Amino acid sequence: MTHPSRQRRATRAALTCTAALLLVTGFSAASGQGVPAPDGSPDDHAHDQHGPSSGHLPGSVENVELLSSIKLTAHEGDISDVSALQTADGRWFAYVGDWAAHCETGGVHVVDFTDPEKPHRAGFLNSPGFGYVTEGVQALHVETSEFSGDLLVISNEWCRTSPNPANMPGGITLWDITEPTDPQLLVQAFGDFDIHGNRANESHSAIAWNTAAGNAYVAAIDNEEVDDVDLYDITDPRNPVLIAETRLPGVHVDGYGQEKTSHDFDVLQFPDGTWHLMVSDWDAGWIDVEVTDPAVPVIVGDFDYAECDQVVPTACPPEGNAHQGEWNSDASVFVGTDEDLSPFRTPITVLDGPLAGQRIDAGEFGWTKPVATFPDGKVNGPTIFGGYGCPGDPVPPVSALGPLGPDEEAIVMFQRGPVNDPNDPRNACFFSDKVRSGEEAGYDVVIVANHHTGAQGGETPAAFFCGGQGSPVLGTAAGLCVGHEFMHEAFGRTPDYTLPYPLGDPGDLEPDFGDLGPRVSAQAEFDGWGYARVVDTSNPAAPTEIAQITIPETDDPAFATGFGDLAVHEVEVPRGDPNEGGPNVDDDLLAYFAWYSGGFRVVDISDPANPAELGHYIDEDGNNFWGVALATDQNGDRIVLASDRDYGLFIFRYTGPLPE
């Protein structure tokens, strides 16, 4: 059975594009420890846990040895995913994504860790213009009729609006990394050009595979369309071809929030020879799509969340947020990660007007001022509509709300985007940009309503999405997210979800800037942090959840704030892939997790229904782990790489006993 080399990839989170920074163009080579990273930072180990929470968990180590670490950034939240590949002559290289903390510096760090105790920088692949690299980082060996060698697959997102489309790359970029210190660009920013014409749609993640018949393919997320799974033929990687796109129609959307958005992938050839793509589809869970013929993808399995969460049973339905995951080698078990970065849900109650008494499902951004910290433990007050709320946009003055009661907060609602809106053809700004706009205008609460694409063109009208932080906020306002339907109804409009948006807003469908809405109230309800789920996939048509993998802080309200993000991000399950070779590996026995500030975790999954943690590492200065990748040392023994968003790359060895 052929297993593709693969490396897994949250939330969309970049940092501010302000301040000047040394621009690294093309490919730069460097060797030896102590060589500065592209930002000029020293290669030391000292760092702090960054992000919205000032604290972190105490340092702790069990059955895990830190072999080395290498600092790749001096900025918070700058590092993204990691992939690893061994060259034909036995050298090992890591490819570490860079969010572009200052926009012009996004790309991929290349690290030589042939000696895992002495990693050193080998170069940097710069993203053009305002592009950056997040979860779509994958290195693999490819053999096709048109190409033989090692390939690096990158998906492209961008920082901010630029008047020059060339500064906003989307789609996928392919590099020939057969010689990692002399990479060759094969194609840049190729993708779905349906919306922009001259620029591919943004892509958050991608994964490639190579069949025994000599064909190679890529699946990529399309950030901008409802048909958000794009499939490419890259048999000739210099000339990729878009062969299919799908929204995965008809699947169950049963997580809290009802947001259906593909986010990440795993791919595997099953024992019967068929190829399968597992799509992490957020509140729709994990969707098994047969891609034996990628031009005709077929849904064969649809995961369903339980009626209530198994770990926090008061959370009904479960949070959802299917983010990433991997099968074991024979596809009988799948381990999936739910990326829930807010331990609260915050439903809204309408206090007056035509909707008075209605309870509206809503979420809370994990990086804004917690609603629970307001004096009375809740927020309530009048609402006003403020458009998109992007940087430079006008914001209605707080005074337009009229007088506030003694216990009321000033609340502004913005719309997510703009995306696919011909009335406002700009690129979307960050959720955090909108929150900052409201804060600077003096609002206590910022509500972000979903857009037409997020509502699946009307299939999920109440879907909402509290996305990641992409730029600094003041921390003075609470941040909530709601569905597009409520945005219309709250301001007296008939809901509409047309894609693209109707030109000129015929019939006055959208709320107008400065429209006043009802008074509302919202109180936070603890629902825990995101964790991992173990799914029996022996019958692909009926995936069944059989266990959960958590850390002690997952369901403890005492750890809701002040300890960093305690949600899981990614998992790696060894399964005998060619680039994970060596005689002393641990196929199907262990799973390795990047758990944000919860650290690096090693879990026994030999009995999938009874997983048990065997080891972990939390740095004494805290961690912010995002990606995880598998490799071997000079003796063929397993080592594991983890990318730290605020630091760079860590290399570990699990030292505990293997399951029997």
Short mmCIF file of C-alpha atoms in Angstrom, two decimals, residues 140-562:
data_model
loop_
_atom_site.label_atom_id
_atom_site.label_comp_id
_atom_site.label_asym_id
_atom_site.label_seq_id
_atom_site.Cartn_x
_atom_site.Cartn_y
_atom_site.Cartn_z
CA LEU A 140 7.18 15.33 -0.32
CA HIS A 141 8.93 13.20 -2.91
CA VAL A 142 7.12 13.04 -6.26
CA GLU A 143 7.57 10.68 -9.22
CA THR A 144 5.47 11.49 -12.28
CA SER A 145 5.88 11.36 -16.03
CA GLU A 146 6.82 15.05 -15.94
CA PHE A 147 8.80 15.42 -12.71
CA SER A 148 11.07 13.38 -10.46
CA GLY A 149 12.32 14.90 -7.25
CA ASP A 150 11.30 16.59 -4.04
CA LEU A 151 8.50 19.12 -4.02
CA LEU A 152 7.47 21.84 -1.58
CA VAL A 153 3.78 22.78 -1.66
CA ILE A 154 2.80 26.15 -0.17
CA SER A 155 -0.62 27.78 0.13
CA ASN A 156 -0.81 31.56 0.01
CA GLU A 157 -2.71 34.13 2.04
CA TRP A 158 -2.13 37.87 2.30
CA CYS A 159 -1.80 40.50 4.98
CA ARG A 160 -3.64 43.64 3.91
CA THR A 161 -5.19 45.41 0.98
CA SER A 162 -2.72 46.57 -1.64
CA PRO A 163 -3.49 48.58 -4.80
CA ASN A 164 -1.16 46.25 -6.69
CA PRO A 165 -2.69 42.78 -7.23
CA ALA A 166 0.79 41.34 -7.70
CA ASN A 167 1.38 42.05 -4.01
CA MET A 168 -1.50 39.78 -3.01
CA PRO A 169 -0.62 36.21 -4.04
CA GLY A 170 -3.21 33.47 -3.57
CA GLY A 171 -3.55 29.84 -4.56
CA ILE A 172 -0.58 27.50 -4.33
CA THR A 173 3.15 27.85 -4.98
CA LEU A 174 5.37 24.90 -5.90
CA TRP A 175 9.15 24.67 -5.39
CA ASP A 176 11.57 22.01 -6.58
CA ILE A 177 13.54 21.30 -3.38
CA THR A 178 15.47 18.28 -4.64
CA GLU A 179 18.52 20.26 -3.57
CA PRO A 180 17.15 22.18 -0.56
CA THR A 181 19.95 24.74 -0.58
CA ASP A 182 19.27 25.55 -4.25
CA PRO A 183 15.47 25.47 -4.62
CA GLN A 184 13.88 26.17 -7.98
CA LEU A 185 10.53 27.96 -8.31
CA LEU A 186 8.18 25.91 -10.49
CA VAL A 187 4.94 27.90 -10.27
CA GLN A 188 3.84 30.79 -8.10
CA ALA A 189 0.36 31.72 -6.88
CA PHE A 190 -1.63 29.43 -9.17
CA GLY A 191 -5.22 28.73 -8.22
CA ASP A 192 -8.88 29.52 -8.73
CA PHE A 193 -9.11 32.86 -10.56
CA ASP A 194 -12.93 32.99 -10.65
CA ILE A 195 -13.36 36.09 -8.48
CA HIS A 196 -10.36 38.29 -9.22
CA GLY A 197 -9.42 37.20 -12.74
CA ASN A 198 -5.82 38.33 -12.41
CA ARG A 199 -5.19 36.87 -8.97
CA ALA A 200 -5.90 33.48 -7.46
CA ASN A 201 -8.22 33.25 -4.47
CA GLU A 202 -6.52 33.04 -1.09
CA SER A 203 -5.76 29.52 0.15
CA HIS A 204 -5.32 28.66 3.82
CA SER A 205 -4.09 25.09 3.47
CA ALA A 206 -3.05 22.50 0.90
CA ILE A 207 -1.97 18.87 0.66
CA ALA A 208 -0.44 16.86 -2.20
CA TRP A 209 -0.24 13.18 -3.08
CA ASN A 210 1.45 11.03 -5.71
CA THR A 211 -0.20 7.89 -7.11
CA ALA A 212 1.50 4.71 -8.25
CA ALA A 213 0.23 5.49 -11.76
CA GLY A 214 2.55 8.49 -11.87
CA ASN A 215 0.06 11.28 -11.30
CA ALA A 216 0.25 13.95 -8.61
CA TYR A 217 -2.51 16.12 -7.18
CA VAL A 218 -3.10 18.91 -4.68
CA ALA A 219 -6.19 19.70 -2.63
CA ALA A 220 -6.34 23.31 -1.44
CA ILE A 221 -8.69 25.43 0.63
CA ASP A 222 -10.37 28.32 -1.20
CA ASN A 223 -10.85 31.06 1.38
CA GLU A 224 -13.15 33.15 -0.78
CA GLU A 225 -15.78 30.90 -2.37
CA VAL A 226 -18.53 28.63 -1.12
CA ASP A 227 -16.96 25.93 -3.32
CA ASP A 228 -14.06 25.89 -0.92
CA VAL A 229 -12.25 22.64 -1.77
CA ASP A 230 -10.18 23.04 -4.95
CA LEU A 231 -8.43 20.07 -6.59
CA TYR A 232 -5.44 20.44 -8.94
CA ASP A 233 -3.52 18.09 -11.18
CA ILE A 234 0.19 18.79 -10.65
CA THR A 235 1.57 15.86 -12.63
CA ASP A 236 3.50 18.60 -14.41
CA PRO A 237 4.17 20.90 -11.44
CA ARG A 238 5.27 23.68 -13.78
CA ASN A 239 1.78 23.69 -15.30
CA PRO A 240 -0.85 22.80 -12.69
CA VAL A 241 -4.47 22.45 -13.76
CA LEU A 242 -7.61 23.12 -11.69
CA ILE A 243 -9.71 19.98 -12.25
CA ALA A 244 -12.53 20.27 -9.68
CA GLU A 245 -14.01 22.45 -6.95
CA THR A 246 -16.72 21.54 -4.48
CA ARG A 247 -18.53 22.82 -1.41
CA LEU A 248 -19.09 19.27 -0.10
CA PRO A 249 -22.87 19.68 -0.32
CA GLY A 250 -25.43 17.89 1.82
CA VAL A 251 -23.29 17.04 4.84
CA HIS A 252 -24.55 17.51 8.41
CA VAL A 253 -23.58 20.75 10.12
CA ASP A 254 -24.11 20.03 13.80
CA GLY A 255 -21.43 21.86 15.80
CA TYR A 256 -22.27 24.99 17.80
CA GLY A 257 -22.05 27.89 15.39
CA GLN A 258 -23.11 25.96 12.26
CA GLU A 259 -20.11 27.31 10.38
CA LYS A 260 -19.27 25.05 7.45
CA THR A 261 -15.82 25.92 6.15
CA SER A 262 -13.14 23.52 5.02
CA HIS A 263 -9.93 24.11 6.91
CA ASP A 264 -7.40 21.33 6.46
CA PHE A 265 -6.85 17.88 4.97
CA ASP A 266 -5.36 14.44 5.33
CA VAL A 267 -4.93 12.10 2.36
CA LEU A 268 -4.37 8.35 2.30
CA GLN A 269 -4.54 5.40 -0.05
CA PHE A 270 -6.83 2.83 1.56
CA PRO A 271 -6.05 -0.92 1.62
CA ASP A 272 -8.48 -1.45 -1.28
CA GLY A 273 -6.42 0.91 -3.46
CA THR A 274 -8.81 3.87 -3.40
CA TRP A 275 -7.59 7.34 -2.44
CA HIS A 276 -9.37 9.32 0.25
CA LEU A 277 -9.21 12.95 1.33
CA MET A 278 -10.39 13.74 4.84
CA VAL A 279 -11.64 17.32 4.96
CA SER A 280 -11.75 19.08 8.32
CA ASP A 281 -14.97 21.01 7.75
CA TRP A 282 -15.30 22.94 11.02
CA ASP A 283 -18.82 22.61 12.47
CA ALA A 284 -19.66 19.93 9.90
CA GLY A 285 -16.93 17.74 11.40
CA TRP A 286 -14.71 15.52 9.24
CA ILE A 287 -15.83 14.56 5.75
CA ASP A 288 -14.32 11.56 3.94
CA VAL A 289 -14.10 12.28 0.21
CA GLU A 290 -12.95 9.64 -2.24
CA VAL A 291 -10.51 11.20 -4.71
CA THR A 292 -9.37 8.15 -6.68
CA ASP A 293 -10.47 10.31 -9.59
CA PRO A 294 -9.87 13.82 -8.17
CA ALA A 295 -11.80 15.37 -11.02
CA VAL A 296 -14.91 13.67 -9.60
CA PRO A 297 -14.70 13.84 -5.79
CA VAL A 298 -17.32 11.72 -4.00
CA ILE A 299 -18.40 12.08 -0.37
CA VAL A 300 -18.35 8.67 1.32
CA GLY A 301 -18.41 9.53 5.04
CA ASP A 302 -19.87 12.30 7.20
CA PHE A 303 -18.87 12.63 10.88
CA ASP A 304 -21.54 13.81 13.31
CA TYR A 305 -20.95 15.47 16.66
CA ALA A 306 -22.82 14.13 19.67
CA GLU A 307 -25.89 15.96 20.96
CA CYS A 308 -23.86 17.30 23.90
CA ASP A 309 -20.13 17.55 24.44
CA GLN A 310 -18.64 14.44 26.08
CA VAL A 311 -16.08 16.45 28.10
CA VAL A 312 -18.18 19.50 29.05
CA PRO A 313 -21.67 17.92 29.05
CA THR A 314 -23.43 21.26 29.55
CA ALA A 315 -22.25 22.35 26.11
CA CYS A 316 -25.09 21.36 23.80
CA PRO A 317 -24.29 20.97 20.96
CA PRO A 318 -20.49 20.55 21.15
CA GLU A 319 -18.36 23.47 20.00
CA GLY A 320 -17.32 21.73 16.79
CA ASN A 321 -14.39 23.47 15.06
CA ALA A 322 -13.01 20.39 13.26
CA HIS A 323 -9.63 21.79 12.36
CA GLN A 324 -7.20 19.02 11.35
CA GLY A 325 -6.52 15.33 11.80
CA GLU A 326 -4.91 12.14 10.51
CA TRP A 327 -5.76 8.51 9.81
CA ASN A 328 -3.65 5.63 11.03
CA SER A 329 -1.96 3.44 8.41
CA ASP A 330 -4.91 1.16 7.56
CA ALA A 331 -7.54 3.94 7.78
CA SER A 332 -9.37 2.19 10.63
CA VAL A 333 -8.86 5.10 13.05
CA PHE A 334 -8.81 8.86 12.58
CA VAL A 335 -7.58 11.33 15.20
CA GLY A 336 -9.07 14.80 14.72
CA THR A 337 -8.40 18.10 16.46
CA ASP A 338 -11.09 20.62 17.42
CA GLU A 339 -9.52 24.08 17.50
CA ASP A 340 -11.70 25.94 20.00
CA LEU A 341 -9.68 28.97 21.08
CA SER A 342 -12.38 30.44 23.30
CA PRO A 343 -13.50 28.49 26.39
CA PHE A 344 -16.81 30.38 26.35
CA ARG A 345 -19.90 30.60 24.19
CA THR A 346 -21.90 33.78 24.58
CA PRO A 347 -25.50 33.57 23.34
CA ILE A 348 -27.29 36.87 22.83
CA THR A 349 -30.76 37.68 24.16
CA VAL A 350 -32.69 40.42 22.35
CA LEU A 351 -34.26 42.77 24.90
CA ASP A 352 -36.60 44.94 22.80
CA GLY A 353 -38.03 45.47 19.34
CA PRO A 354 -39.63 42.87 17.04
CA LEU A 355 -37.16 40.17 18.11
CA ALA A 356 -37.61 40.76 21.85
CA GLY A 357 -37.15 37.59 23.89
CA GLN A 358 -35.30 35.67 21.19
CA ARG A 359 -32.05 33.90 22.11
CA ILE A 360 -29.47 34.04 19.33
CA ASP A 361 -26.52 31.66 19.22
CA ALA A 362 -23.26 33.60 19.29
CA GLY A 363 -19.60 33.07 20.08
CA GLU A 364 -16.85 35.03 21.76
CA PHE A 365 -13.42 35.80 20.32
CA GLY A 366 -10.74 34.28 22.52
CA TRP A 367 -8.37 37.25 22.18
CA THR A 368 -10.70 40.11 23.19
CA LYS A 369 -11.74 41.35 26.63
CA PRO A 370 -13.71 38.44 28.15
CA VAL A 371 -17.39 39.15 28.72
CA ALA A 372 -17.04 37.38 32.08
CA THR A 373 -14.68 40.15 33.27
CA PHE A 374 -17.24 42.94 32.90
CA PRO A 375 -18.51 44.23 36.29
CA ASP A 376 -21.80 42.32 36.21
CA GLY A 377 -20.42 39.34 34.28
CA LYS A 378 -22.31 40.22 31.13
CA VAL A 379 -22.70 42.92 28.47
CA ASN A 380 -25.91 44.61 27.47
CA GLY A 381 -26.92 47.74 25.64
CA PRO A 382 -28.09 49.29 22.37
CA THR A 383 -26.63 48.35 18.99
CA ILE A 384 -25.65 50.26 15.87
CA PHE A 385 -24.50 49.05 12.43
CA GLY A 386 -21.07 50.17 11.27
CA GLY A 387 -20.47 48.55 7.87
CA TYR A 388 -17.28 46.53 7.45
CA GLY A 389 -15.23 48.35 10.09
CA CYS A 390 -11.91 47.91 8.27
CA PRO A 391 -8.94 50.20 8.88
CA GLY A 392 -9.70 53.69 7.64
CA ASP A 393 -13.46 53.11 7.44
CA PRO A 394 -15.73 55.58 9.22
CA VAL A 395 -17.32 54.28 12.42
CA PRO A 396 -20.57 55.71 13.84
CA PRO A 397 -19.90 57.78 16.96
CA VAL A 398 -20.97 56.25 20.25
CA SER A 399 -23.20 59.28 20.78
CA ALA A 400 -25.41 58.05 17.92
CA LEU A 401 -26.68 55.32 20.25
CA GLY A 402 -28.33 57.92 22.49
CA PRO A 403 -27.98 57.89 26.28
CA LEU A 404 -26.80 54.66 27.90
CA GLY A 405 -28.25 53.24 31.09
CA PRO A 406 -26.01 52.98 34.18
CA ASP A 407 -25.22 49.31 33.53
CA GLU A 408 -25.19 49.41 29.73
CA GLU A 409 -22.37 49.06 27.21
CA ALA A 410 -22.06 50.68 23.80
CA ILE A 411 -22.30 47.99 21.09
CA VAL A 412 -21.38 48.25 17.39
CA MET A 413 -21.95 45.53 14.77
CA PHE A 414 -19.71 45.13 11.74
CA GLN A 415 -19.93 42.62 8.90
CA ARG A 416 -17.24 40.07 8.15
CA GLY A 417 -15.34 40.71 4.94
CA PRO A 418 -15.64 42.25 2.44
CA VAL A 419 -15.66 39.02 0.45
CA ASN A 420 -17.32 38.59 -2.95
CA ASP A 421 -18.99 42.00 -2.62
CA PRO A 422 -18.89 44.03 -5.87
CA ASN A 423 -20.09 47.06 -3.93
CA ASP A 424 -16.85 46.93 -1.95
CA PRO A 425 -14.16 45.12 -3.97
CA ARG A 426 -11.47 45.47 -1.31
CA ASN A 427 -9.90 42.42 0.25
CA ALA A 428 -11.24 41.31 3.62
CA CYS A 429 -9.67 42.80 6.73
CA PHE A 430 -8.96 40.87 9.91
CA PHE A 431 -11.54 40.27 12.61
CA SER A 432 -9.09 42.02 14.91
CA ASP A 433 -9.04 45.06 12.59
CA LYS A 434 -12.77 45.36 13.11
CA VAL A 435 -12.50 45.00 16.87
CA ARG A 436 -9.76 47.64 16.92
CA SER A 437 -11.93 50.01 14.86
CA GLY A 438 -14.71 49.67 17.42
CA GLU A 439 -12.34 50.08 20.34
CA GLU A 440 -10.79 53.24 18.92
CA ALA A 441 -14.27 54.70 18.41
CA GLY A 442 -15.05 54.08 22.09
CA TYR A 443 -17.32 51.02 21.91
CA ASP A 444 -17.38 48.48 24.74
CA VAL A 445 -18.55 45.58 22.60
CA VAL A 446 -17.89 44.73 18.94
CA ILE A 447 -20.12 42.17 17.22
CA VAL A 448 -18.95 40.73 13.88
CA ALA A 449 -21.72 39.24 11.73
CA ASN A 450 -20.96 36.54 9.17
CA HIS A 451 -21.03 37.28 5.43
CA HIS A 452 -22.85 35.59 2.55
CA THR A 453 -20.02 33.14 1.89
CA GLY A 454 -19.88 32.14 5.56
CA ALA A 455 -23.62 31.52 5.42
CA GLN A 456 -22.99 29.16 2.47
CA GLY A 457 -25.15 31.34 0.26
CA GLY A 458 -28.11 30.75 2.60
CA GLU A 459 -27.62 27.05 3.42
CA THR A 460 -26.51 27.94 6.97
CA PRO A 461 -28.09 31.36 7.63
CA ALA A 462 -27.27 31.41 11.36
CA ALA A 463 -23.66 30.23 10.98
CA PHE A 464 -21.07 32.30 12.80
CA PHE A 465 -17.31 32.19 13.06
CA CYS A 466 -15.09 33.75 15.75
CA GLY A 467 -11.81 33.64 13.87
CA GLY A 468 -8.25 34.20 14.99
CA GLN A 469 -6.39 37.38 15.78
CA GLY A 470 -4.53 38.96 12.87
CA SER A 471 -3.50 42.34 14.26
CA PRO A 472 -3.15 44.06 17.65
CA VAL A 473 -6.22 45.11 19.62
CA LEU A 474 -6.48 47.44 22.59
CA GLY A 475 -8.15 44.89 24.84
CA THR A 476 -10.86 47.33 25.90
CA ALA A 477 -13.83 45.74 24.13
CA ALA A 478 -15.52 42.37 24.19
CA GLY A 479 -15.76 40.67 20.80
CA LEU A 480 -18.71 38.52 19.73
CA CYS A 481 -19.64 36.83 16.45
CA VAL A 482 -23.13 36.14 15.08
CA GLY A 483 -24.79 34.79 11.94
CA HIS A 484 -25.66 36.82 8.87
CA GLU A 485 -29.38 36.22 9.40
CA PHE A 486 -29.35 38.06 12.72
CA MET A 487 -27.52 41.01 11.17
CA HIS A 488 -30.41 41.51 8.76
CA GLU A 489 -33.23 40.91 11.21
CA ALA A 490 -31.75 43.02 14.00
CA PHE A 491 -31.82 46.05 11.74
CA GLY A 492 -35.21 45.39 10.17
CA ARG A 493 -34.06 43.87 6.89
CA THR A 494 -35.18 40.70 5.13
CA PRO A 495 -32.31 38.19 5.17
CA ASP A 496 -30.51 37.78 1.86
CA TYR A 497 -27.51 35.60 1.01
CA THR A 498 -27.02 36.16 -2.73
CA LEU A 499 -23.54 35.44 -4.10
CA PRO A 500 -21.99 37.63 -5.22
CA TYR A 501 -23.67 40.38 -3.23
CA PRO A 502 -26.34 42.21 -5.28
CA LEU A 503 -24.73 45.17 -7.01
CA GLY A 504 -26.07 48.40 -5.58
CA ASP A 505 -28.03 46.59 -2.83
CA PRO A 506 -31.38 46.55 -4.66
CA GLY A 507 -34.35 46.74 -2.34
CA ASP A 508 -32.15 48.00 0.50
CA LEU A 509 -31.33 44.46 1.65
CA GLU A 510 -28.26 45.23 3.77
CA PRO A 511 -28.40 47.45 6.87
CA ASP A 512 -27.24 51.02 6.30
CA PHE A 513 -24.32 52.61 8.05
CA GLY A 514 -25.57 54.09 11.32
CA ASP A 515 -28.81 52.08 11.51
CA LEU A 516 -29.92 51.54 15.10
CA GLY A 517 -30.75 48.03 16.27
CA PRO A 518 -32.27 46.51 19.40
CA ARG A 519 -30.87 46.40 22.88
CA VAL A 520 -29.23 43.07 23.53
CA SER A 521 -27.66 41.17 26.41
CA ALA A 522 -24.95 38.50 26.38
CA GLN A 523 -23.52 36.40 29.19
CA ALA A 524 -20.63 33.96 28.80
CA GLU A 525 -21.15 30.22 29.35
CA PHE A 526 -18.07 28.07 29.93
CA ASP A 527 -17.72 25.29 27.36
CA GLY A 528 -14.04 24.37 27.64
CA TRP A 529 -11.06 24.48 25.30
CA GLY A 530 -10.71 22.52 22.07
CA TYR A 531 -9.35 18.96 22.28
CA ALA A 532 -8.86 15.86 20.12
CA ARG A 533 -11.38 13.19 19.13
CA VAL A 534 -10.69 9.58 18.19
CA VAL A 535 -12.94 8.30 15.42
CA ASP A 536 -13.51 4.71 14.30
CA THR A 537 -13.35 4.87 10.50
CA SER A 538 -13.21 1.14 9.78
CA ASN A 539 -16.56 1.67 8.03
CA PRO A 540 -15.88 4.84 6.00
CA ALA A 541 -19.60 5.44 5.51
CA ALA A 542 -20.25 5.59 9.26
CA PRO A 543 -17.41 7.32 11.15
CA THR A 544 -18.05 6.94 14.89
CA GLU A 545 -16.43 8.83 17.74
CA ILE A 546 -15.03 6.38 20.29
CA ALA A 547 -12.83 8.48 22.59
CA GLN A 548 -11.56 11.95 23.44
CA ILE A 549 -8.04 13.18 24.16
CA THR A 550 -7.76 16.12 26.55
CA ILE A 551 -5.31 17.81 28.88
CA PRO A 552 -6.25 18.50 32.53
CA GLU A 553 -7.00 22.16 31.84
CA THR A 554 -9.50 21.47 29.03
CA ASP A 555 -12.63 21.56 31.19
CA ASP A 556 -11.34 23.51 34.19
CA PRO A 557 -12.82 27.04 34.41
CA ALA A 558 -9.83 28.09 36.53
CA PHE A 559 -7.74 27.95 33.34
CA ALA A 560 -10.18 29.88 31.12
CA THR A 561 -7.97 32.98 31.14
CA GLY A 562 -4.40 33.85 32.05
#
